[in-house]
Amino acid sequence: MHLLQLAVLLPFLGAIIVPIIYYYTKRLHPGYVALLFPVSAAAILISLRAAGQHISSMNWMPHIGLNLDFHLDGFAFLFTMLITVIGTLVIFYSISYLGRREALGHFYCYLLIFMGAMLGVVLSDNVIALYLFWELTSISSFLLISFWNHKSKSIQGALKSMLITVFGGLMLLGGLLSLVAITHTFSIREMIAMRSEITASPLFTVALLFILLAAFTKSAQFPFHIWLPDAMEAPTPVSAYLHSATMVKAGIYLVARFTPIFAVSSLWIYAVTFAGAITLFWASYNAVKQRDLKGVLAYSTISQLGLMMTLLGIGGISLHFGHDEIFYMSIVACVFHIFNHASFKGALFMVVGIIDHETGTRDLRKLSGLLHVMPLTFTAAAMGALSMAGVPPFNGFLSKEMFLTSMFDSSESALFNPFAVFLLLALVIIGSLFTFIYSIKLVKDIFFGQRQALPKEPHEAPLMFLASPFILISIVIITGLIPNILTPMIESASSAVLNKPIEHIHISHWHGINPALLTTLAIFIVGTLMVFAFDKWKKIYQLQPEHFTFNTLYQDALQYSERIPHSVNSKIIRSGSRLHVMLIFGTLILLTIAAFLMNPIDLGKWQLAEIRIHEVILVVIILIATYMVLIAKSRIFSIIMLSAIGYSVGLFFVFFNAPDIALTQLTIETISTALFLMCFFHLPKLTLYGETAKFKISNAVVAILSGLAVIVISLVAYGHRFYPSINEYYIKNVYELAAGKNMVNVILVDFRGFDTLFESSVLGIAGIGIYTLIKLRYRKDDEHEETKK
Amino acid sequence: MEIIMIVLAGILVSASVYLILSRSLLRIIIGTSILTHAVNLLLLTMGGLKGGAIPIYDKTIKQYVDPIPQALILTAIVISFAITAFFLVLAFRSYKELGTDNLDEMRGVPDDE
């Protein structure tokens, strides 16, 4: 066991140990035990990074390519730190958040599984392991969203996120396997080394689209963003951890990780840039109208993820045209913003959880004037929100500035025409404006204004509850004031994304007067005015159609996917056996037609016997008897005609020199006729149930076509005899080897005796069956009722 | 002759499919019996009907009819007899239990909706 594998497996170990400890010691809050695992994982990762150990592999299932090969580069290290550090804070926070009446063992089990899976996602170099951990994050996220499983909204939210992210997960599998098919390697690093072959492959676009779909669904990009607001039914620590800081960034991680392979394609750059920009605009526009605190933060998360996606798209240009410094600054901005967003959004979620916990509501219309009641909470909320809005001196300002600069720089790329640049800038500037508005409005609505009646008497939260958000806020302030302490981390992470060393990055507050700064100033001024005039322009939200949203689309799709199979199934299954028989014979007919359309009929060589007059007479007799059976009105008549057919067939066997089967046929025909007569005595009169003309004609069409199909198949088969029959052997050896003269009998009992053995068994089983059917009777009680119902 | 036999078998198949598609249990069983005859005739025909002696060994005879299809048909006749007998008793019992031999009325237990 290498240390790197140990770091990933530690949380899984915790997921087993914590519930066991919880089961035996109810006094100790299991959160304290759970804290050990992320802390020790973080310690291992930091020491490995300091020691310069990057790669470690462990065989698991080498024959299917699944190995625990981990690669700790700068980008993965950034993510592991977010996962373990914020994980630690979230667990600490949840100790205060979740009371002892909750199912704590389950909670920490799921949370630690998620943590391990997330570490696995960001560290895996093996694509199959990446997929495995990816799905594990979806599953543990599903379990965490539905943690309060007595609420139907939780279950629906969990189901929705599961369906959408697992759809993306399957796309990921498709994309990764396409890459494996091209490169014949399971390692991402080797794939990056072979990128020219990947680009040349016809599977390139397929792999690209699949991986983008996976990333967009996981990172809640437009139009797959609908699951994230509904996932807010989860406990707030879960929202803070999964749905702001870590899991939703798995898609960002994926796009960044595969940028060296795919960014040579302009499709990738366009898709990533514009999906991100549209998401940024749409989600920040919608965040303003939310009335639920977590709803605001959910839409805000979606829009910030869109921002990161856009930056990755622009950053990809540097790979498209060779390394160009202004574009890879965009990657640097993205990496920086990943860090910043995790810090302030985690803090904001925790603050919202505290408000919810201390006031009993998350409804923005009820909350107001809490400034003097909860001053500490206000401080944390205000700093987080200002950072989110991009106000100096917080870290959000720095990454926002870098973001806007990158967007303005994109106009220098030959890849974008003026219209595209205009569209992009319009989307991101309006998006940033709305980001400013909802951030400021959030704080203004909660903490200022008149106090209203609340479900609980509000009071300041205990310090232990506030500790986690304050640690995150202090990170926001420190990295805002002295951003260059992060430079080594950002440099190594950006180099890992671009697969090329990047050095000498300097982040500062003052760049001189440039378009980005002017835009930011304009956003501040317009945004502040709009916050205070919100009542005047909030009508624009009514312009949106109520019933045509992506949510209703999803609901309808879900409903139809249940209703259509159900109606089809009930039609086919409940329609009775006639339709089934028709389908079976219809398939035979269609297959025959298809087979003979593809292969021209060639009757081949015919070796025909001459036609003899008595045989023709027999044929005529059979035809007449068959016709009589078809039109028979009484059962006795139809059974006599049936035996006429049977005896005629027996006669055919006589004419064609088959004495044994003739004998058998005549005997059996007699017995069957007797049996028919015996049963008919008990059965009702032959009635033609509802034989309308339409019924008859449809039956006749199927019947005639099946007969024709049999005729065609037999004729063609008879015309093609590729090999002589094996019967020479039987004829030659029947006397020498088997000491018998009757060839049919010798074949039956000697050459092919097994057939006969089991044929007798069939007869025996039928006999037992008949005996049972006649003897076994239910007593005339409820059993009979049930069959009649 | 083979062509005539093949066409005859096809007509028998048509008749049996037509009977199987009807709603009366009796006619369905008659249909399956006719299908058996059709298949047996087809088996014999596909082996070739060109003359030859009865397949009983005799040193003086050079040409026999093919014994293999005959063995196969013999097996098939017995099995189909067993099945027909079973079907008949099944029809008899289900009529006694359910009081109908109309297939449309035998819809099993309605599923819970």
Short mmCIF file of C-alpha atoms in Angstrom, two decimals, chain A residues 68-233:
data_model
loop_
_atom_site.label_atom_id
_atom_site.label_comp_id
_atom_site.label_asym_id
_atom_site.label_seq_id
_atom_site.Cartn_x
_atom_site.Cartn_y
_atom_site.Cartn_z
CA LEU A 68 -5.42 2.41 -8.74
CA ASP A 69 -2.85 4.56 -10.52
CA PHE A 70 -2.71 7.94 -8.87
CA HIS A 71 -0.96 11.03 -10.05
CA LEU A 72 -0.54 13.97 -7.71
CA ASP A 73 0.24 16.95 -9.93
CA GLY A 74 -0.32 20.60 -9.08
CA PHE A 75 -3.90 20.70 -10.31
CA ALA A 76 -4.88 17.53 -8.49
CA PHE A 77 -3.14 18.84 -5.38
CA LEU A 78 -5.22 22.03 -5.45
CA PHE A 79 -8.37 19.91 -5.57
CA THR A 80 -7.24 17.49 -2.87
CA MET A 81 -6.60 20.45 -0.59
CA LEU A 82 -10.09 21.84 -1.28
CA ILE A 83 -11.59 18.42 -0.63
CA THR A 84 -9.75 17.64 2.56
CA VAL A 85 -9.60 21.12 4.13
CA ILE A 86 -13.17 22.11 3.33
CA GLY A 87 -14.18 18.55 4.20
CA THR A 88 -12.64 18.99 7.64
CA LEU A 89 -14.40 22.31 8.13
CA VAL A 90 -17.70 20.91 6.94
CA ILE A 91 -17.50 17.95 9.30
CA PHE A 92 -16.66 20.30 12.14
CA TYR A 93 -19.57 22.53 11.17
CA SER A 94 -21.97 19.61 10.91
CA ILE A 95 -21.25 18.66 14.52
CA SER A 96 -23.13 21.78 15.55
CA TYR A 97 -25.60 21.63 12.70
CA LEU A 98 -26.93 18.10 13.06
CA GLY A 99 -28.59 17.23 16.33
CA ARG A 100 -28.22 13.89 18.05
CA ARG A 101 -31.61 12.77 16.85
CA GLU A 102 -30.43 12.57 13.25
CA ALA A 103 -29.06 9.37 11.71
CA LEU A 104 -25.51 10.51 12.30
CA GLY A 105 -23.88 7.19 11.47
CA HIS A 106 -25.40 7.26 8.00
CA PHE A 107 -24.52 10.88 7.49
CA TYR A 108 -20.82 10.54 8.17
CA CYS A 109 -20.64 7.25 6.31
CA TYR A 110 -22.04 8.86 3.14
CA LEU A 111 -19.97 11.99 3.58
CA LEU A 112 -16.73 10.05 3.95
CA ILE A 113 -17.56 7.84 0.97
CA PHE A 114 -18.09 11.00 -1.01
CA MET A 115 -14.81 12.43 0.18
CA GLY A 116 -12.89 9.32 -0.79
CA ALA A 117 -14.61 9.17 -4.16
CA MET A 118 -13.83 12.81 -4.84
CA LEU A 119 -10.17 12.31 -3.93
CA GLY A 120 -10.18 9.34 -6.28
CA VAL A 121 -11.64 11.42 -9.11
CA VAL A 122 -9.01 14.12 -8.91
CA LEU A 123 -6.05 11.81 -8.31
CA SER A 124 -6.83 9.00 -10.75
CA ASP A 125 -4.60 8.63 -13.74
CA ASN A 126 -6.42 5.48 -14.77
CA VAL A 127 -9.57 6.29 -16.74
CA ILE A 128 -11.58 3.31 -15.49
CA ALA A 129 -10.77 4.21 -11.90
CA LEU A 130 -11.72 7.80 -12.73
CA TYR A 131 -15.09 6.62 -13.96
CA LEU A 132 -15.56 4.39 -10.93
CA PHE A 133 -14.91 7.22 -8.48
CA TRP A 134 -16.98 9.58 -10.61
CA GLU A 135 -20.05 7.37 -10.27
CA LEU A 136 -19.33 6.90 -6.60
CA THR A 137 -19.60 10.67 -6.14
CA SER A 138 -22.99 10.57 -7.88
CA ILE A 139 -24.21 7.76 -5.67
CA SER A 140 -22.99 9.26 -2.40
CA SER A 141 -24.39 12.61 -3.45
CA PHE A 142 -27.73 10.90 -4.08
CA LEU A 143 -27.64 9.41 -0.59
CA LEU A 144 -26.72 12.73 0.99
CA ILE A 145 -29.41 14.74 -0.81
CA SER A 146 -32.04 12.25 0.29
CA PHE A 147 -30.66 12.23 3.85
CA TRP A 148 -33.99 13.44 5.21
CA ASN A 149 -35.80 10.74 3.35
CA HIS A 150 -39.14 11.38 5.04
CA LYS A 151 -39.50 14.50 2.88
CA SER A 152 -40.74 13.84 -0.61
CA LYS A 153 -38.90 16.88 -1.95
CA SER A 154 -35.58 15.43 -0.79
CA ILE A 155 -36.28 12.21 -2.60
CA GLN A 156 -37.33 13.98 -5.77
CA GLY A 157 -34.29 16.23 -5.68
CA ALA A 158 -32.03 13.25 -5.11
CA LEU A 159 -33.63 11.33 -7.95
CA LYS A 160 -33.28 14.25 -10.31
CA SER A 161 -29.62 14.80 -9.53
CA MET A 162 -29.03 11.06 -9.80
CA LEU A 163 -30.68 10.76 -13.21
CA ILE A 164 -28.87 13.74 -14.67
CA THR A 165 -25.43 13.06 -13.25
CA VAL A 166 -25.57 9.35 -13.96
CA PHE A 167 -26.57 10.14 -17.53
CA GLY A 168 -23.43 12.27 -17.65
CA GLY A 169 -21.47 9.50 -15.99
CA LEU A 170 -22.40 7.06 -18.72
CA MET A 171 -21.38 9.63 -21.31
CA LEU A 172 -18.06 9.88 -19.51
CA LEU A 173 -17.62 6.13 -19.75
CA GLY A 174 -18.34 6.34 -23.47
CA GLY A 175 -15.88 9.17 -23.94
CA LEU A 176 -13.13 7.54 -21.93
CA LEU A 177 -13.56 4.21 -23.68
CA SER A 178 -13.38 5.98 -27.04
CA LEU A 179 -10.07 7.44 -25.93
CA VAL A 180 -8.92 4.01 -24.81
CA ALA A 181 -9.94 2.60 -28.19
CA ILE A 182 -7.83 5.23 -29.94
CA THR A 183 -4.74 5.12 -27.76
CA HIS A 184 -4.82 1.58 -26.30
CA THR A 185 -3.80 2.96 -22.94
CA PHE A 186 -5.76 3.53 -19.77
CA SER A 187 -3.51 6.26 -18.46
CA ILE A 188 -4.50 9.91 -18.87
CA ARG A 189 -0.87 11.03 -18.95
CA GLU A 190 -0.09 8.64 -21.77
CA MET A 191 -3.19 9.84 -23.59
CA ILE A 192 -1.98 13.42 -23.35
CA ALA A 193 1.35 12.31 -24.76
CA MET A 194 -0.47 10.69 -27.70
CA ARG A 195 -2.73 13.64 -28.42
CA SER A 196 -1.76 13.97 -32.08
CA GLU A 197 -3.03 10.44 -32.71
CA ILE A 198 -6.24 11.23 -30.87
CA THR A 199 -6.80 14.33 -32.97
CA ALA A 200 -6.35 12.35 -36.16
CA SER A 201 -8.79 9.65 -35.14
CA PRO A 202 -12.38 9.53 -36.42
CA LEU A 203 -13.50 8.89 -32.84
CA PHE A 204 -12.11 12.28 -31.77
CA THR A 205 -15.39 14.20 -32.04
CA VAL A 206 -17.34 11.41 -30.38
CA ALA A 207 -14.99 11.33 -27.41
CA LEU A 208 -15.03 15.12 -27.23
CA LEU A 209 -18.82 15.38 -27.14
CA PHE A 210 -19.20 12.57 -24.62
CA ILE A 211 -16.68 14.08 -22.24
CA LEU A 212 -18.23 17.52 -22.59
CA LEU A 213 -21.67 16.10 -21.79
CA ALA A 214 -20.26 14.43 -18.71
CA ALA A 215 -18.61 17.64 -17.54
CA PHE A 216 -21.65 19.81 -18.26
CA THR A 217 -24.06 17.56 -16.40
CA LYS A 218 -21.82 17.20 -13.37
CA SER A 219 -20.99 20.88 -13.20
CA ALA A 220 -24.61 21.93 -13.74
CA GLN A 221 -24.05 23.81 -16.98
CA PHE A 222 -26.95 25.10 -19.04
CA PRO A 223 -29.34 23.33 -19.68
CA PHE A 224 -28.38 20.56 -17.26
CA HIS A 225 -28.31 22.99 -14.34
CA ILE A 226 -31.80 22.09 -13.15
CA TRP A 227 -30.70 19.43 -10.70
CA LEU A 228 -28.57 21.72 -8.54
CA PRO A 229 -31.35 23.96 -7.11
CA ASP A 230 -33.36 20.87 -6.22
CA ALA A 231 -30.34 19.31 -4.54
CA MET A 232 -30.63 22.08 -1.94
CA GLU A 233 -33.00 19.83 -0.04
#
